[in-house]
Structures are given as structure tokens and as C-alpha cells.
mmCIF file of C-alpha atoms in Angstrom:
data_model
loop_
_atom_site.group_PDB
_atom_site.id
_atom_site.type_symbol
_atom_site.label_atom_id
_atom_site.label_comp_id
_atom_site.label_asym_id
_atom_site.label_seq_id
_atom_site.Cartn_x
_atom_site.Cartn_y
_atom_site.Cartn_z
ATOM 1 C CA LYS A 969 23.683 -25.880 61.336
ATOM 2 C CA ALA A 970 20.033 -26.808 62.023
ATOM 3 C CA GLY A 971 17.428 -24.444 60.608
ATOM 4 C CA VAL A 972 14.600 -22.851 62.364
ATOM 5 C CA THR A 973 12.037 -25.609 63.789
ATOM 6 C CA GLN A 974 8.366 -25.057 64.544
ATOM 7 C CA THR A 975 6.072 -27.140 66.567
ATOM 8 C CA PRO A 976 3.487 -28.620 66.068
ATOM 9 C CA ARG A 977 3.477 -28.689 62.303
ATOM 10 C CA TYR A 978 -0.360 -28.973 62.096
ATOM 11 C CA LEU A 979 -2.932 -28.266 64.460
ATOM 12 C CA ILE A 980 -6.755 -28.338 64.351
ATOM 13 C CA LYS A 981 -8.838 -26.247 67.067
ATOM 14 C CA THR A 982 -12.423 -25.128 67.391
ATOM 15 C CA ARG A 983 -13.667 -21.639 67.788
ATOM 16 C CA GLY A 984 -13.084 -20.022 71.230
ATOM 17 C CA GLN A 985 -10.307 -22.381 72.146
ATOM 18 C CA GLN A 986 -6.847 -21.006 72.553
ATOM 19 C CA VAL A 987 -3.503 -22.487 70.908
ATOM 20 C CA THR A 988 0.134 -21.958 71.834
ATOM 21 C CA LEU A 989 2.653 -22.541 68.944
ATOM 22 C CA SER A 990 6.250 -23.019 69.530
ATOM 23 C CA CYS A 991 9.502 -21.818 67.709
ATOM 24 C CA SER A 992 13.153 -22.718 68.193
ATOM 25 C CA PRO A 993 15.619 -20.311 66.373
ATOM 26 C CA ILE A 994 18.790 -21.239 64.418
ATOM 27 C CA SER A 995 21.559 -21.528 67.074
ATOM 28 C CA GLY A 996 23.008 -18.045 67.702
ATOM 29 C CA HIS A 997 20.056 -16.129 66.526
ATOM 30 C CA ARG A 998 18.765 -14.048 69.156
ATOM 31 C CA SER A 999 15.748 -12.410 67.242
ATOM 32 C CA VAL A 1000 12.572 -14.211 66.515
ATOM 33 C CA SER A 1001 9.818 -12.905 64.435
ATOM 34 C CA TRP A 1002 6.134 -14.229 63.634
ATOM 35 C CA TYR A 1003 4.201 -13.928 60.784
ATOM 36 C CA GLN A 1004 0.656 -15.067 59.650
ATOM 37 C CA GLN A 1005 0.052 -16.155 56.068
ATOM 38 C CA THR A 1006 -3.210 -16.517 54.351
ATOM 39 C CA PRO A 1007 -4.319 -16.743 50.683
ATOM 40 C CA GLY A 1008 -6.299 -13.509 51.022
ATOM 41 C CA GLN A 1009 -3.934 -11.329 53.006
ATOM 42 C CA GLY A 1010 -0.447 -12.947 52.102
ATOM 43 C CA LEU A 1011 2.215 -12.775 54.784
ATOM 44 C CA GLN A 1012 1.594 -10.303 57.530
ATOM 45 C CA PHE A 1013 3.976 -9.375 60.398
ATOM 46 C CA LEU A 1014 2.711 -10.224 63.926
ATOM 47 C CA PHE A 1015 5.590 -9.292 66.190
ATOM 48 C CA GLU A 1016 9.383 -9.573 66.649
ATOM 49 C CA TYR A 1017 11.161 -10.453 69.879
ATOM 50 C CA PHE A 1018 14.813 -9.807 70.966
ATOM 51 C CA SER A 1019 16.454 -10.641 74.307
ATOM 52 C CA GLU A 1020 12.961 -11.641 75.722
ATOM 53 C CA THR A 1021 11.619 -8.069 74.811
ATOM 54 C CA GLN A 1022 8.857 -7.464 72.278
ATOM 55 C CA ARG A 1023 10.474 -5.058 69.637
ATOM 56 C CA ASN A 1024 7.797 -4.373 67.334
ATOM 57 C CA LYS A 1025 4.102 -5.427 66.782
ATOM 58 C CA GLY A 1026 1.877 -5.627 63.665
ATOM 59 C CA ASN A 1027 -1.690 -4.812 63.271
ATOM 60 C CA PHE A 1028 -3.345 -7.696 65.058
ATOM 61 C CA PRO A 1029 -5.830 -7.695 68.001
ATOM 62 C CA GLY A 1030 -4.786 -8.354 71.421
ATOM 63 C CA ARG A 1031 -5.780 -12.036 71.174
ATOM 64 C CA PHE A 1032 -2.450 -12.575 69.541
ATOM 65 C CA SER A 1033 0.453 -12.588 72.076
ATOM 66 C CA GLY A 1034 3.979 -13.848 72.178
ATOM 67 C CA ARG A 1035 7.071 -14.433 74.383
ATOM 68 C CA GLN A 1036 10.527 -15.297 74.217
ATOM 69 C CA PHE A 1037 12.611 -17.296 76.574
ATOM 70 C CA SER A 1038 16.311 -16.844 77.765
ATOM 71 C CA ASN A 1039 17.441 -19.406 75.358
ATOM 72 C CA SER A 1040 15.912 -17.444 72.396
ATOM 73 C CA ARG A 1041 12.955 -19.856 71.812
ATOM 74 C CA SER A 1042 9.699 -18.271 71.422
ATOM 75 C CA GLU A 1043 6.035 -18.978 71.587
ATOM 76 C CA MET A 1044 2.957 -17.256 70.182
ATOM 77 C CA ASN A 1045 -0.444 -17.667 71.771
ATOM 78 C CA VAL A 1046 -3.977 -17.009 70.118
ATOM 79 C CA SER A 1047 -6.782 -16.906 72.598
ATOM 80 C CA THR A 1048 -10.425 -16.999 71.735
ATOM 81 C CA LEU A 1049 -9.813 -18.324 68.202
ATOM 82 C CA GLU A 1050 -11.997 -17.372 65.364
ATOM 83 C CA LEU A 1051 -12.491 -18.961 61.941
ATOM 84 C CA GLY A 1052 -10.413 -16.274 60.362
ATOM 85 C CA ASP A 1053 -7.299 -17.296 62.436
ATOM 86 C CA SER A 1054 -6.994 -20.334 60.174
ATOM 87 C CA ALA A 1055 -3.542 -19.705 58.515
ATOM 88 C CA LEU A 1056 0.078 -20.780 58.263
ATOM 89 C CA TYR A 1057 1.988 -19.227 61.149
ATOM 90 C CA LEU A 1058 5.711 -18.734 60.217
ATOM 91 C CA CYS A 1059 8.577 -18.010 62.476
ATOM 92 C CA ALA A 1060 11.598 -16.276 61.404
ATOM 93 C CA SER A 1061 15.126 -15.973 63.109
ATOM 94 C CA ARG A 1062 17.982 -13.664 62.389
ATOM 95 C CA THR A 1063 21.302 -12.542 64.293
ATOM 96 C CA VAL A 1064 21.431 -9.224 65.901
ATOM 97 C CA SER A 1065 23.458 -7.590 63.266
ATOM 98 C CA ASN A 1066 22.054 -9.200 60.139
ATOM 99 C CA ASN A 1067 18.935 -8.185 58.326
ATOM 100 C CA GLU A 1068 18.318 -11.524 56.693
ATOM 101 C CA GLN A 1069 15.593 -13.580 58.403
ATOM 102 C CA PHE A 1070 15.351 -17.250 57.989
ATOM 103 C CA PHE A 1071 12.022 -18.834 58.108
ATOM 104 C CA GLY A 1072 10.835 -22.149 59.556
ATOM 105 C CA PRO A 1073 8.571 -24.565 57.890
ATOM 106 C CA GLY A 1074 5.398 -23.084 59.563
ATOM 107 C CA THR A 1075 2.678 -24.332 61.796
ATOM 108 C CA ARG A 1076 -0.729 -24.703 59.781
ATOM 109 C CA LEU A 1077 -3.623 -24.010 62.127
ATOM 110 C CA THR A 1078 -7.169 -24.882 61.080
ATOM 111 C CA VAL A 1079 -10.042 -23.401 63.250
ATOM 112 C CA LEU A 1080 -13.402 -25.265 62.808
ATOM 113 C CA GLU B 1455 2.181 3.100 54.871
ATOM 114 C CA ASP B 1456 4.451 0.722 53.021
ATOM 115 C CA GLN B 1457 3.183 -1.069 49.802
ATOM 116 C CA VAL B 1458 4.685 -3.881 47.917
ATOM 117 C CA THR B 1459 3.057 -4.974 44.374
ATOM 118 C CA GLN B 1460 4.263 -8.015 42.776
ATOM 119 C CA SER B 1461 3.576 -8.857 38.944
ATOM 120 C CA PRO B 1462 2.646 -10.906 37.360
ATOM 121 C CA GLU B 1463 0.579 -12.877 39.746
ATOM 122 C CA ALA B 1464 1.397 -16.052 37.911
ATOM 123 C CA LEU B 1465 3.952 -17.107 35.202
ATOM 124 C CA ARG B 1466 4.077 -20.154 33.018
ATOM 125 C CA LEU B 1467 7.384 -20.533 31.356
ATOM 126 C CA GLN B 1468 8.746 -23.190 29.189
ATOM 127 C CA GLU B 1469 12.291 -24.910 30.478
ATOM 128 C CA GLY B 1470 14.956 -22.497 29.124
ATOM 129 C CA GLU B 1471 12.591 -19.574 28.471
ATOM 130 C CA SER B 1472 14.118 -16.590 30.523
ATOM 131 C CA SER B 1473 11.815 -13.941 31.946
ATOM 132 C CA SER B 1474 11.620 -11.351 34.802
ATOM 133 C CA LEU B 1475 9.613 -10.835 37.918
ATOM 134 C CA ASN B 1476 8.636 -7.332 39.046
ATOM 135 C CA CYS B 1477 8.318 -5.940 42.629
ATOM 136 C CA SER B 1478 7.402 -2.247 42.710
ATOM 137 C CA TYR B 1479 7.505 -0.669 46.324
ATOM 138 C CA THR B 1480 6.641 2.359 48.124
ATOM 139 C CA VAL B 1481 8.479 2.785 51.430
ATOM 140 C CA SER B 1482 9.388 5.476 53.923
ATOM 141 C CA GLY B 1483 13.234 5.205 53.686
ATOM 142 C CA LEU B 1484 14.203 1.626 52.192
ATOM 143 C CA ARG B 1485 16.354 -0.334 54.628
ATOM 144 C CA GLY B 1486 16.511 -3.235 52.521
ATOM 145 C CA LEU B 1487 14.437 -5.269 49.763
ATOM 146 C CA PHE B 1488 14.319 -9.031 50.080
ATOM 147 C CA TRP B 1489 13.587 -11.760 47.714
ATOM 148 C CA TYR B 1490 12.193 -15.103 49.021
ATOM 149 C CA ARG B 1491 11.297 -18.372 47.331
ATOM 150 C CA GLN B 1492 8.424 -20.369 48.858
ATOM 151 C CA ASP B 1493 7.703 -23.995 47.881
ATOM 152 C CA PRO B 1494 4.050 -25.381 48.758
ATOM 153 C CA GLY B 1495 3.712 -26.266 52.305
ATOM 154 C CA LYS B 1496 7.218 -24.978 53.317
ATOM 155 C CA GLY B 1497 8.516 -21.588 54.801
ATOM 156 C CA PRO B 1498 9.874 -18.980 52.801
ATOM 157 C CA GLU B 1499 13.654 -19.512 51.872
ATOM 158 C CA PHE B 1500 16.057 -16.408 51.700
ATOM 159 C CA LEU B 1501 17.504 -15.528 48.281
ATOM 160 C CA PHE B 1502 18.665 -12.084 48.252
ATOM 161 C CA THR B 1503 18.983 -8.708 50.068
ATOM 162 C CA LEU B 1504 19.464 -5.325 48.123
ATOM 163 C CA TYR B 1505 20.091 -2.119 49.793
ATOM 164 C CA SER B 1506 20.421 0.694 47.339
ATOM 165 C CA ALA B 1507 19.624 1.571 43.597
ATOM 166 C CA GLY B 1508 21.960 -0.022 41.144
ATOM 167 C CA GLU B 1509 22.824 -3.098 43.325
ATOM 168 C CA GLU B 1510 22.778 -6.347 41.594
ATOM 169 C CA LYS B 1511 23.068 -9.932 43.009
ATOM 170 C CA GLU B 1512 23.213 -13.450 41.379
ATOM 171 C CA LYS B 1513 22.737 -16.909 42.561
ATOM 172 C CA GLU B 1514 22.690 -19.742 39.848
ATOM 173 C CA ARG B 1515 19.950 -18.760 37.473
ATOM 174 C CA LEU B 1516 18.525 -16.035 39.480
ATOM 175 C CA LYS B 1517 19.693 -12.304 39.295
ATOM 176 C CA ALA B 1518 18.102 -9.525 41.470
ATOM 177 C CA THR B 1519 18.180 -5.815 40.689
ATOM 178 C CA LEU B 1520 17.176 -2.677 42.505
ATOM 179 C CA THR B 1521 16.001 0.698 41.252
ATOM 180 C CA LYS B 1522 14.477 3.373 43.433
ATOM 181 C CA LYS B 1523 10.963 2.248 42.689
ATOM 182 C CA GLU B 1524 11.175 -1.269 41.882
ATOM 183 C CA SER B 1525 13.223 -4.438 41.847
ATOM 184 C CA PHE B 1526 13.418 -7.411 39.081
ATOM 185 C CA LEU B 1527 14.165 -11.057 39.555
ATOM 186 C CA HIS B 1528 15.667 -12.254 36.443
ATOM 187 C CA ILE B 1529 15.335 -16.007 35.696
ATOM 188 C CA THR B 1530 17.807 -17.255 32.988
ATOM 189 C CA ALA B 1531 17.082 -20.593 31.432
ATOM 190 C CA PRO B 1532 14.869 -21.632 34.152
ATOM 191 C CA LYS B 1533 14.371 -25.372 35.127
ATOM 192 C CA PRO B 1534 11.323 -27.181 36.357
ATOM 193 C CA GLU B 1535 12.899 -27.211 39.882
ATOM 194 C CA ASP B 1536 12.838 -23.341 39.761
ATOM 195 C CA SER B 1537 8.892 -23.653 40.056
ATOM 196 C CA ALA B 1538 7.752 -21.821 43.223
ATOM 197 C CA THR B 1539 6.256 -18.630 44.529
ATOM 198 C CA TYR B 1540 8.690 -15.881 44.677
ATOM 199 C CA LEU B 1541 8.159 -13.293 47.297
ATOM 200 C CA CYS B 1542 9.407 -9.768 47.692
ATOM 201 C CA ALA B 1543 9.620 -7.626 50.787
ATOM 202 C CA VAL B 1544 10.844 -4.500 51.948
ATOM 203 C CA ARG B 1545 12.036 -2.980 55.408
ATOM 204 C CA ASN B 1546 11.787 0.555 56.246
ATOM 205 C CA GLN B 1547 13.651 3.065 58.279
ATOM 206 C CA ILE B 1548 10.795 3.561 60.719
ATOM 207 C CA SER B 1549 10.889 0.281 62.129
ATOM 208 C CA GLY B 1550 14.249 1.276 63.689
ATOM 209 C CA SER B 1551 16.062 -1.709 65.308
ATOM 210 C CA ALA B 1552 13.220 -3.951 64.580
ATOM 211 C CA ARG B 1553 12.981 -5.974 61.405
ATOM 212 C CA GLN B 1554 9.439 -5.870 60.457
ATOM 213 C CA LEU B 1555 9.016 -6.697 56.883
ATOM 214 C CA THR B 1556 6.206 -5.844 54.609
ATOM 215 C CA PHE B 1557 5.592 -8.580 51.735
ATOM 216 C CA GLY B 1558 4.046 -8.562 48.315
ATOM 217 C CA SER B 1559 1.461 -11.095 47.512
ATOM 218 C CA GLY B 1560 4.070 -13.100 45.428
ATOM 219 C CA THR B 1561 4.339 -14.430 41.783
ATOM 220 C CA GLN B 1562 3.708 -18.185 41.288
ATOM 221 C CA LEU B 1563 6.246 -19.508 38.720
ATOM 222 C CA THR B 1564 5.676 -22.651 36.934
ATOM 223 C CA VAL B 1565 8.399 -23.960 34.643
ATOM 224 C CA LEU B 1566 7.060 -26.734 32.180
ATOM 225 C CA PRO B 1567 9.539 -29.386 31.116
#
């Protein structure tokens, strides 16, 4: 079974730009969560989507948004990029009844 | 607010030298404690889920245990390929149907040949 895939793997942007990251969950997984990982703050929860609805949101500004499509694929968008947004953005998927989340390889975003 | 503290921050072991990693947690109604392994440049790899005090799970050289305040990841006779960052995370009852995890900062394990 194919794992969680994320595209692109690496991205370089400049301050003020916006970016869209994509995540394809494991086949049959309908829940997708997004996390930000930085050396200083570690892994922090951004939001979770299930059946195209946002279920929960972490403590991030409104510049961070996401959506989920009917095929369970998800995108997250960051507008008006800041230097502090440089991080590894991880996507994780799970089945409806399971607690275990399986992570993708991440997208490394660098903001210059 | 949920808190997860992992210790030590870094650990260097000789191959075959067994040890334990600690994860202390404060959570409003534990609904699962998770262990992950993360290699450099990769996403976390799921290892174990523990739900109640006294529960234990094993996988190859790894054994995870849980008490009401902490979890231990015991590594028996480690090999160099066990080198990685080990992450602990908790889920609380407040999150309801959502599966928001709160992660610790991790323990970076290095096993020397």
C-alpha cells in the first residue's frame, strides 16, 4: 500500500508570497492532519480535515488555511509568508476509526 | 494545556548497550500516547500506541511502557540502525473526534558501532 505523499518536497519562496502544499493520504484514509516542524518549536498541530470539513485547528494565525477534496486529498495554503514560516510541513492520514496517524515525508519550505 | 517532556534530549550508546528514553506528560484525560521514530529529512514513522497505565507493547528491540504520568521506550541491545530521533505525543479527551496530537521535543539517539 502506498504511503502518504506530499508535493512538492522542497520549496523556496520570498517574504510576502503565498504557497500551496499538497498531500495525498493513504488509500482509504479519510482524515488528514497538518503539522509544522521547526527546530525551536518542534512538531505543532495546524489543523485536521475529515470529509472535507475542518475538525480542529491549532494556534496558528489565519494566514494558514487548508482544505480537503472529495477524494480526501488535502492542500494547505500559507499567505503573506514570513521568515518564521520556514519549516518542514508534515501531513498525516488515518482511518476514521483508528488513532494512529501515518506521516508523509514532508515539504521543506524556505522563506527568504 | 497539554505538556509533553522528553528526556534526555540526546543519548549516545554503544552498540549492544541497552537504555531507556523517558516521556513525561500532563494531559486532560489521556486518549492515547504515541511513539514515533524520525530519521533526518523524513516524516515520523509510527511505532506504538498506548492507552492505559500498565500497558506494554514490543517491536523488535523496542518496548514501550505506560504509567499515569510517564512512558518509557526501552531499547534492548541497540544497533546503529536504531539511530534516530524518537518522538512522544499525546492525545487528550477534549479534542473529541479530532485527532490533534501534542508532541514532545524528542530524544536524539545515536548508536555507535
